Amino acid sequence: MTNETNQDPLYRNLNEIYQEREKLFQQREQDYLKQKNALNKLLESMKQEKETLNQKEQELKQQQESLYKDEQNQQIRYQQLCEERKQLEHDKAELNKKEQEFEAAKDSMEVRYQVQIEKAKNMEIQAKQIKESFEHKLDMLGLILDADGKPGGEATQFFESLLSGMNKGNEEDLQSLEKEKKTYENENRYLKEELEELNKKKKQLEEEKKQVEEENNQLQSEKKQLSEDVKRMEAEKNRLLALVSSISQKKKEVEEPEREEEDVPNSGTSKEEEEDVPNSGTQEEKNVPNFGTEETYIPTFGRKQEQRELQREKPVFEELTASILNRYLARNEPKYISSEIRHSEDGEQLHVNINNLDYVFLFSQPAAFDISAPKKKSRALDKLLVRLNTQHPGVKFYYDEQEHRVYASGYFSNTMSPERLMEKVHEVSDCFRQK
């Protein structure tokens, strides 16, 4: 009896310890389930956010492709405008040349018209002289007649023969003068008609000149609008690139918690955790973590550290300018000869001579480059230019007959690095060595 009474307090203590341990295990399991539910909700929200980010990324890709197509169309339109402007300048020069020729022809016609007038005046004077001489002959004939009004003998015969010969000569002269007068009148009428036709052509040329000037003004306004559109597209492109980089960064942040999902257990505590529980109740309370609080712990999975690393690795954007490219060429081009920076309304121009080839870089919107070298025109050169234009659709090869030089023109972006730009330009300059 005494042993049973002594063992009762020990059993009671053990039962109390087991009951407290059971309560702790139940509380811990409830806290774990709460944390698991919170993490599952977080993962679901992150999956939804990932899906929305993927949709946005697809939309941004489509917008970027459309912007790229618009940029290509704008560049093609800009080339067409440049060609039309050159054609208009050529037409304007032709009109000025025709106008000068017209003025010279008009002056010559006026001189010829004045000469014809003077000739007509001379013919009128000659006709008056012939009339006076004919009247003088009639007066001489009146002296031959006697007092009765009858002609004399031998003198009358002499004067009649003389007058008949002179009359024949005078009639021939009058006929020739009348013919000349008719020809001069016809020529004068022809000159008047030609002068009227030239005046009509002058008016037509003036109208065409006005039309060419209006078209030139329209092309200037279209060029200005085109440059503004290109600037707007560049700004939109930079904005989209920044947005794509931020979306890709967020996508990485969303994918990392999914990798940690495998480490979260699916059900209650394990046997190892039960074996690690100490025997005393006070020591257990010290080792039990604080899962019963209202705030749930959400792991960061190292995101802040990766963001700082990405910010450190992100390169600083520097816009390509004439001075930056000039410094790069002076340091890195082994066949660099000379350079000069010029300023124009369209932007800065860098003129460089590398390996006896002339390079011009225009930093405008859009940025463009020209490569030129002196060449003689030939059939082989024409065939080579046609072949190069088909092989390189983004570059235009042509021959300038006035300067006797071969040109290659293309475009580049001011966001490119100097190394990438010169790689592209050297690919084009290597074409000048082909035959």
Short mmCIF file of C-alpha atoms in Angstrom, two decimals, residues 16 19 27 71 80 147 149 159 197 224 243 251 278 290 298 411 434:
data_model
loop_
_atom_site.label_atom_id
_atom_site.label_comp_id
_atom_site.label_asym_id
_atom_site.label_seq_id
_atom_site.Cartn_x
_atom_site.Cartn_y
_atom_site.Cartn_z
CA GLU A 16 0.83 16.52 -16.48
CA GLN A 19 -0.59 16.70 -21.35
CA GLN A 27 -0.40 24.58 -30.89
CA GLU A 71 11.06 52.96 -87.57
CA GLN A 80 12.44 58.73 -100.39
CA ALA A 147 4.14 124.25 -177.77
CA GLY A 149 1.75 119.46 -177.13
CA PHE A 159 13.85 109.94 -174.65
CA GLU A 197 4.91 81.35 -127.59
CA LYS A 224 10.56 68.12 -89.81
CA LEU A 243 10.06 48.58 -68.83
CA LYS A 251 10.02 37.89 -63.22
CA PRO A 278 13.35 17.64 -23.86
CA ASN A 290 7.05 31.93 -31.50
CA ILE A 298 7.49 35.96 -45.04
CA TYR A 411 21.89 54.80 -90.83
CA GLN A 434 35.67 44.61 -104.32
#
